[in-house]
């Protein structure tokens, strides 16, 4: 019986473990210091933090799209809370644990590196395994260049209690205007009256757009004659104009994104990242309708302001709080919360991924967005050789792939772990 070590017990780790136990005879050792099924996205969420995908897209079972909606007793069109989805993942893991018997072992420890025979643990132990699946989630968030070492600067909004400790009568600056900033704004205004305003600042000043209450059928644009990034942009815009609902076209494009991404030249990929990535993310990763309505109300009431531009400097006056130089001038904030998306490697690598890079067992992938992989998802070492028994799933595939952060794609990657490639 082959032993497979899965590093990480969040969504990707749970799905990988499930597929390996269901579709192979392998013994699986899941390495995770906390309870499997939480992870950053679902373990630290609050009840008002909703999934930004409909329940019908969130099944853990690739052969049963309605599994999550039935488990939750809801419509496939509903947007449930992330805490509910965390409970679902823990239920899925409990089910596979019950049926796997001694084929599943959970090591409540943190992985510190790879050895020739398996995975090294921070507690000094080792998990011996012939195959390793790295499922550690996103890189650390990007930090502004002006980041201060100050208690009123919150580098990680998901750290326990940090948002609740911000007084309700001080203005707050959110660095970033994506889904994390939306989550933070909802938390700051959810449980108590907040008299002071919240300002979100990002380079473009664009918030995520909003889902419709009922999904339209996806419409795939005609891409047969598209050979460049410019061709693809023209085709998508033309199809959106014909369809009358850009959401249907964005959703219809999703199955082709990895194929398009890998067909672009490195210069085209860089041009996309520089000019189109943020507008695309706003259209692709949308807010649930009720969240969008809440955000619109906050803006109408003047409680949330969104500005374009960057943070030029942050300084700490003796009286407390932070003075932030924005494009419109210097402003005082009682707290500054970093809500930026994932940073680039190697700087944003977590300790385990950094150990792989330092040891030459992995290398940084295209544009620093993740780790390099072969077409099957196996890690590529610093010497350019494929690490045949070391696999990567989840957000750290980005760069080599593009659409690799959402449950449907991670679910498919997990399933493919059980399919022999040679």
Coordinates of C-alpha atoms in Angstrom, one line a residue:
X1 CA 0.0 0.0 0.0
X2 CA 1.5 3.3 -1.1
X3 CA 1.6 6.2 1.4
X4 CA 0.7 9.7 0.2
X5 CA 1.3 12.7 2.4
X6 CA -1.1 15.7 1.9
X7 CA 0.4 18.9 3.3
X8 CA -2.4 21.3 4.3
X9 CA -5.9 20.6 5.7
X10 CA -7.9 23.4 4.2
X11 CA -10.3 23.0 1.3
X12 CA -7.7 21.8 -1.2
X13 CA -6.3 19.3 1.3
X14 CA -9.7 17.9 2.2
X15 CA -10.7 17.5 -1.4
X16 CA -7.3 15.8 -2.3
X17 CA -7.6 13.4 0.7
X18 CA -11.2 12.6 -0.3
X19 CA -10.3 11.8 -3.9
X20 CA -7.2 9.7 -3.0
X21 CA -9.2 7.6 -0.5
X22 CA -12.1 7.1 -2.9
X23 CA -10.3 6.4 -6.1
X24 CA -7.0 4.7 -5.1
X25 CA -5.8 2.0 -2.6
X26 CA -3.3 4.5 -1.1
X27 CA -2.9 5.2 2.6
X28 CA -3.1 9.0 3.2
X29 CA -1.5 11.0 5.9
X30 CA -3.0 14.5 6.2
X31 CA -0.6 17.0 7.8
X32 CA -2.5 19.9 9.4
X33 CA -2.0 21.6 12.8
X34 CA -5.6 22.7 13.1
X35 CA -8.9 20.9 12.5
X36 CA -9.1 19.8 8.8
X37 CA -11.7 21.6 6.7
X38 CA -11.2 25.2 8.0
X39 CA -8.4 26.9 6.3
X40 CA -8.1 30.7 6.0
X41 CA -11.1 31.1 3.8
X42 CA -13.6 29.3 6.0
X43 CA -12.0 28.9 9.4
X44 CA -11.9 32.7 10.2
X45 CA -15.1 33.7 8.5
X46 CA -18.0 35.4 10.3
X47 CA -21.7 34.7 9.6
X48 CA -22.0 37.7 7.3
X49 CA -19.2 36.6 5.1
X50 CA -20.9 34.9 2.2
X51 CA -19.5 32.7 -0.5
X52 CA -19.0 34.5 -3.8
X53 CA -20.2 31.5 -5.7
X54 CA -23.6 29.8 -5.8
X55 CA -24.2 26.7 -3.8
X56 CA -24.6 24.7 -7.0
X57 CA -20.9 25.3 -7.8
X58 CA -19.5 24.3 -4.5
X59 CA -19.9 20.5 -4.3
X60 CA -16.9 18.5 -3.0
X61 CA -17.9 15.6 -5.3
X62 CA -16.9 16.1 -8.9
X63 CA -19.5 13.5 -9.9
X64 CA -22.4 15.1 -7.9
X65 CA -22.7 18.8 -8.5
X66 CA -25.7 19.1 -6.2
X67 CA -24.0 17.5 -3.1
X68 CA -23.4 20.8 -1.2
X69 CA -26.9 22.3 -1.9
X70 CA -28.6 19.1 -0.7
X71 CA -26.4 18.9 2.4
X72 CA -27.3 22.5 3.2
X73 CA -31.0 22.2 2.2
X74 CA -30.9 25.1 -0.1
X75 CA -31.3 26.1 -3.8
X76 CA -28.3 25.7 -6.1
X77 CA -28.7 29.5 -6.8
X78 CA -28.3 30.5 -3.1
X79 CA -25.2 32.2 -1.6
X80 CA -24.5 30.6 1.8
X81 CA -22.1 31.8 4.4
X82 CA -18.5 30.7 4.4
X83 CA -18.9 29.4 7.9
X84 CA -21.6 27.1 6.6
X85 CA -19.2 25.9 3.9
X86 CA -16.6 25.3 6.5
X87 CA -19.0 23.0 8.3
X88 CA -19.7 21.2 5.1
X89 CA -16.0 20.6 4.5
X90 CA -15.6 19.3 8.0
X91 CA -18.7 17.0 7.4
X92 CA -17.1 15.7 4.2
X93 CA -13.9 15.0 6.0
X94 CA -15.7 13.3 8.9
X95 CA -17.5 11.0 6.4
X96 CA -14.3 10.0 4.7
X97 CA -12.5 9.5 8.0
X98 CA -15.3 7.2 9.2
X99 CA -15.1 5.1 6.0
X100 CA -11.3 5.1 5.5
X101 CA -10.4 3.2 8.7
X102 CA -6.6 2.9 9.1
X103 CA -6.0 4.2 5.5
X104 CA -6.2 7.7 6.9
X105 CA -4.0 9.3 9.5
X106 CA -4.1 12.9 10.6
X107 CA -0.9 14.4 11.9
X108 CA -1.6 17.5 13.9
X109 CA 1.7 19.2 13.2
X110 CA 3.1 21.7 10.7
X111 CA 5.2 20.6 7.8
X112 CA 8.6 22.1 7.7
X113 CA 10.2 20.6 4.6
X114 CA 10.6 17.6 2.4
X115 CA 13.1 14.8 2.8
X116 CA 14.1 12.0 0.4
X117 CA 11.6 9.8 2.1
X118 CA 8.7 12.0 2.9
X119 CA 7.7 15.2 4.9
X120 CA 9.6 16.7 7.7
X121 CA 7.6 18.1 10.6
X122 CA 8.1 21.1 12.8
X123 CA 7.9 18.9 15.9
X124 CA 10.9 17.0 14.8
X125 CA 9.1 14.0 13.3
X126 CA 8.8 12.8 9.8
X127 CA 5.9 11.4 7.7
X128 CA 7.3 8.7 5.4
X129 CA 5.6 8.8 2.0
X130 CA 6.3 7.9 -1.5
X131 CA 4.1 10.7 -2.9
X132 CA 3.5 14.2 -1.5
X133 CA 0.6 16.6 -2.4
X134 CA 1.3 20.2 -1.5
X135 CA -2.1 21.9 -0.7
X136 CA -1.0 24.9 1.4
X137 CA -3.2 27.6 -0.2
X138 CA -2.4 31.2 -1.2
X139 CA 0.9 33.0 -0.7
X140 CA 0.9 35.6 2.1
X141 CA -0.8 38.9 1.3
X142 CA 1.1 41.6 -0.5
X143 CA 2.1 44.4 1.8
X144 CA 2.4 48.1 0.9
X145 CA 6.0 49.3 0.5
X146 CA 5.3 51.9 3.2
X147 CA 4.2 49.2 5.8
X148 CA 5.0 50.4 9.3
X149 CA 5.8 48.4 12.4
X150 CA 3.0 49.8 14.5
X151 CA 0.1 48.3 16.4
X152 CA -2.4 50.4 14.4
X153 CA -1.3 48.7 11.2
X154 CA -3.0 45.4 10.8
X155 CA -1.1 43.2 8.4
X156 CA -3.5 40.3 8.6
X157 CA -7.2 41.1 9.0
X158 CA -7.9 37.4 9.7
X159 CA -5.8 37.3 12.9
X160 CA -8.1 36.6 15.8
X161 CA -9.7 39.7 17.4
X162 CA -7.8 42.4 15.5
X163 CA -10.8 43.9 13.8
X164 CA -12.9 43.9 16.9
X165 CA -10.2 45.8 18.7
X166 CA -10.5 48.8 16.4
X167 CA -12.5 51.6 18.1
X168 CA -15.8 52.4 16.3
X169 CA -15.1 56.2 16.5
X170 CA -11.9 56.3 14.4
X171 CA -11.6 56.4 10.6
X172 CA -10.2 53.2 9.1
X173 CA -8.2 52.8 5.9
X174 CA -8.4 49.6 3.9
X175 CA -5.5 49.0 1.6
X176 CA -7.1 47.2 -1.3
X177 CA -10.7 47.1 -2.7
X178 CA -11.3 43.4 -3.4
X179 CA -13.3 40.8 -1.7
X180 CA -11.1 40.9 1.5
X181 CA -11.8 44.6 1.8
X182 CA -15.5 43.9 1.5
X183 CA -15.3 41.3 4.2
X184 CA -13.5 43.7 6.5
X185 CA -15.9 46.5 5.9
X186 CA -18.8 44.2 6.7
X187 CA -17.2 43.1 9.9
X188 CA -16.5 46.7 11.0
X189 CA -20.1 47.6 10.5
X190 CA -21.9 44.4 11.3
X191 CA -22.2 44.2 15.1
X192 CA -22.0 47.8 16.4
X193 CA -22.7 51.3 15.2
X194 CA -19.7 52.8 13.5
X195 CA -19.7 56.6 13.5
X196 CA -16.4 57.0 11.7
X197 CA -16.0 56.3 8.0
X198 CA -14.1 53.5 6.2
X199 CA -12.0 54.3 3.2
X200 CA -10.8 51.7 0.7
X201 CA -7.9 52.6 -1.6
X202 CA -6.6 50.6 -4.5
X203 CA -4.7 51.4 -7.7
X204 CA -7.8 51.5 -9.8
X205 CA -10.4 52.1 -7.1
X206 CA -12.6 49.2 -8.4
X207 CA -14.8 47.1 -6.2
X208 CA -15.9 43.6 -7.2
X209 CA -19.1 43.6 -9.2
X210 CA -22.3 41.8 -8.2
X211 CA -24.0 38.5 -9.1
X212 CA -27.6 38.5 -10.3
X213 CA -30.1 36.7 -8.1
X214 CA -30.5 33.9 -10.6
X215 CA -27.7 32.8 -12.8
X216 CA -28.0 33.2 -16.6
X217 CA -26.8 30.3 -18.8
X218 CA -23.1 30.6 -19.7
X219 CA -22.4 31.9 -23.1
X220 CA -19.0 31.0 -24.6
X221 CA -17.5 33.6 -26.9
X222 CA -16.2 32.4 -30.3
X223 CA -12.4 32.2 -30.0
X224 CA -11.5 30.2 -33.1
X225 CA -9.7 33.1 -34.8
X226 CA -8.1 34.5 -31.7
X227 CA -4.3 34.3 -31.7
X228 CA -3.4 37.2 -29.4
X229 CA -4.6 38.8 -26.1
X230 CA -6.0 41.7 -28.1
X231 CA -8.1 39.2 -30.2
X232 CA -9.5 37.6 -27.1
X233 CA -10.4 40.9 -25.5
X234 CA -12.2 42.0 -28.7
X235 CA -14.1 38.7 -28.9
X236 CA -15.2 38.8 -25.3
X237 CA -16.4 42.4 -25.6
X238 CA -18.3 41.7 -28.8
X239 CA -20.0 38.6 -27.3
X240 CA -21.0 40.5 -24.1
X241 CA -22.6 43.2 -26.3
X242 CA -24.6 40.6 -28.2
X243 CA -25.6 38.6 -25.1
X244 CA -26.8 41.6 -23.1
X245 CA -25.4 40.2 -19.9
X246 CA -21.6 40.2 -19.5
X247 CA -21.9 37.8 -16.6
X248 CA -23.0 35.0 -18.9
X249 CA -20.0 35.6 -21.1
X250 CA -17.5 35.7 -18.2
X251 CA -18.9 32.4 -16.9
X252 CA -18.8 30.9 -20.4
X253 CA -15.2 31.8 -20.8
X254 CA -14.1 30.1 -17.6
X255 CA -13.5 26.6 -19.0
X256 CA -11.1 28.0 -21.6
X257 CA -9.1 30.3 -19.3
X258 CA -6.1 28.0 -18.7
X259 CA -5.9 27.1 -22.3
X260 CA -5.9 30.8 -23.2
X261 CA -3.4 31.7 -20.5
X262 CA -0.8 29.1 -21.5
X263 CA -1.2 30.1 -25.2
X264 CA -0.3 33.7 -24.5
X265 CA 3.3 34.8 -24.8
X266 CA 5.1 35.8 -21.6
X267 CA 4.8 39.4 -22.7
X268 CA 1.1 39.0 -23.3
X269 CA 0.7 37.5 -19.8
X270 CA 2.6 40.4 -18.3
X271 CA 0.4 42.9 -20.2
X272 CA -2.7 41.1 -18.9
X273 CA -1.4 41.3 -15.3
X274 CA -0.6 44.9 -15.7
X275 CA -3.7 46.2 -17.4
X276 CA -6.5 43.7 -17.3
X277 CA -6.1 41.4 -14.3
X278 CA -7.9 43.7 -11.9
X279 CA -10.9 44.5 -14.2
X280 CA -11.1 40.8 -14.9
X281 CA -11.1 39.9 -11.2
X282 CA -13.9 42.4 -10.5
X283 CA -16.0 40.7 -13.2
X284 CA -15.0 37.1 -12.5
X285 CA -15.1 37.1 -8.6
X286 CA -18.3 38.8 -7.9
X287 CA -20.2 39.7 -4.7
X288 CA -23.3 37.8 -3.6
X289 CA -26.4 40.0 -4.3
X290 CA -27.1 40.7 -0.6
X291 CA -23.5 41.7 -0.1
X292 CA -23.5 44.0 -3.1
X293 CA -26.7 45.6 -1.8
X294 CA -25.1 46.1 1.7
X295 CA -22.0 47.7 0.2
X296 CA -24.1 50.0 -2.0
X297 CA -26.0 51.1 1.1
X298 CA -22.7 51.8 3.0
X299 CA -21.5 53.9 0.1
X300 CA -24.7 55.8 -0.2
X301 CA -24.7 56.6 3.5
X302 CA -21.1 57.9 3.3
X303 CA -19.8 55.1 5.6
X304 CA -17.6 53.5 2.9
X305 CA -15.6 55.5 0.4
X306 CA -13.6 53.9 -2.4
X307 CA -10.6 55.8 -3.9
X308 CA -8.2 55.2 -6.7
X309 CA -4.5 55.6 -6.1
X310 CA -1.8 54.2 -3.9
X311 CA -0.4 54.6 -0.4
X312 CA 2.7 56.8 -0.7
X313 CA 3.8 56.8 2.9
X314 CA 2.6 55.9 6.4
X315 CA 4.0 57.5 9.6
X316 CA 3.1 57.3 13.3
X317 CA 2.4 60.5 15.1
X318 CA 3.1 60.6 18.9
X319 CA -0.6 61.0 19.7
X320 CA -1.5 57.6 18.1
X321 CA -3.0 56.3 14.9
X322 CA -1.3 56.6 11.6
X323 CA -0.8 59.5 9.1
X324 CA -1.2 58.2 5.6
X325 CA -0.1 60.0 2.5
X326 CA -2.6 59.3 -0.3
X327 CA -2.8 60.9 -3.7
X328 CA -5.3 63.4 -2.4
X329 CA -3.0 64.4 0.5
X330 CA -2.2 63.3 4.1
X331 CA -5.0 61.9 6.3
X332 CA -5.1 60.5 9.8
X333 CA -6.6 57.0 10.4
X334 CA -7.1 55.2 13.7
X335 CA -6.2 52.0 11.9
X336 CA -4.9 50.8 8.6
X337 CA -5.9 47.3 7.5
X338 CA -4.0 45.5 4.8
X339 CA -6.6 43.9 2.4
X340 CA -4.3 43.3 -0.5
X341 CA -4.4 40.0 -2.5
X342 CA -1.7 37.4 -2.5
X343 CA 1.9 38.6 -2.8
X344 CA 4.4 37.3 -5.3
X345 CA 7.0 34.7 -4.6
X346 CA 9.6 34.2 -3.3
X347 CA 8.9 37.1 -0.8
X348 CA 5.3 36.0 0.0
X349 CA 6.1 32.3 0.4
X350 CA 5.1 30.7 3.6
X351 CA 7.6 28.7 5.7
X352 CA 7.0 25.4 4.0
X353 CA 7.0 26.7 0.5
X354 CA 10.1 28.7 1.3
X355 CA 11.8 25.5 2.5
X356 CA 11.1 23.9 -0.9
X357 CA 12.6 26.9 -2.7
X358 CA 15.6 27.1 -0.5
X359 CA 16.3 23.3 -1.0
X360 CA 15.8 23.5 -4.7
X361 CA 12.9 21.1 -4.5
X362 CA 10.6 23.7 -6.2
X363 CA 11.1 26.9 -8.2
X364 CA 9.1 30.1 -8.6
X365 CA 6.7 29.9 -11.5
X366 CA 5.8 32.5 -14.1
X367 CA 5.5 36.1 -12.9
X368 CA 6.1 35.0 -9.3
X369 CA 2.4 34.1 -8.8
X370 CA 3.0 30.6 -7.6
X371 CA 5.3 27.6 -8.0
X372 CA 6.3 26.0 -11.3
X373 CA 4.6 22.8 -12.4
X374 CA 4.5 20.5 -15.4
X375 CA 1.3 20.0 -17.3
X376 CA 0.1 17.4 -14.8
X377 CA 0.6 19.6 -11.7
X378 CA 3.9 18.0 -10.6
X379 CA 6.5 20.4 -9.0
X380 CA 9.5 21.5 -11.0
X381 CA 12.8 21.7 -9.1
X382 CA 15.4 24.5 -9.3
X383 CA 17.3 22.4 -11.8
X384 CA 14.3 22.3 -14.2
X385 CA 13.6 18.6 -13.5
X386 CA 10.0 17.4 -12.8
X387 CA 9.6 16.1 -9.3
X388 CA 7.7 13.0 -10.4
X389 CA 6.1 12.2 -7.0
X390 CA 5.5 15.7 -5.7
X391 CA 2.3 17.3 -6.7
X392 CA 0.8 20.8 -6.2
X393 CA -2.9 21.7 -6.2
X394 CA -4.7 25.0 -5.5
X395 CA -3.8 28.7 -5.7
X396 CA 0.0 28.1 -5.9
X397 CA -0.5 26.8 -9.4
X398 CA -1.3 30.3 -10.5
X399 CA 1.2 31.6 -13.0
X400 CA 1.6 28.2 -14.7
X401 CA -2.2 28.2 -14.8
X402 CA -4.7 31.0 -14.3
X403 CA -8.0 29.6 -13.1
X404 CA -6.9 27.7 -10.1
X405 CA -8.3 29.3 -6.9
X406 CA -11.9 28.3 -6.9
X407 CA -13.6 25.1 -5.7
X408 CA -14.6 23.7 -9.1
X409 CA -11.0 23.9 -10.4
X410 CA -9.4 22.6 -7.2
X411 CA -12.0 19.8 -7.1
X412 CA -10.9 18.7 -10.6
X413 CA -7.2 19.0 -9.7
X414 CA -7.8 16.8 -6.6
X415 CA -9.6 14.2 -8.8
X416 CA -6.7 14.1 -11.3
X417 CA -4.3 13.1 -8.5
X418 CA -5.9 9.6 -8.7
X419 CA -5.3 9.3 -12.4
X420 CA -1.9 7.8 -13.4
X421 CA 0.0 10.0 -15.8
X422 CA 2.6 7.6 -17.1

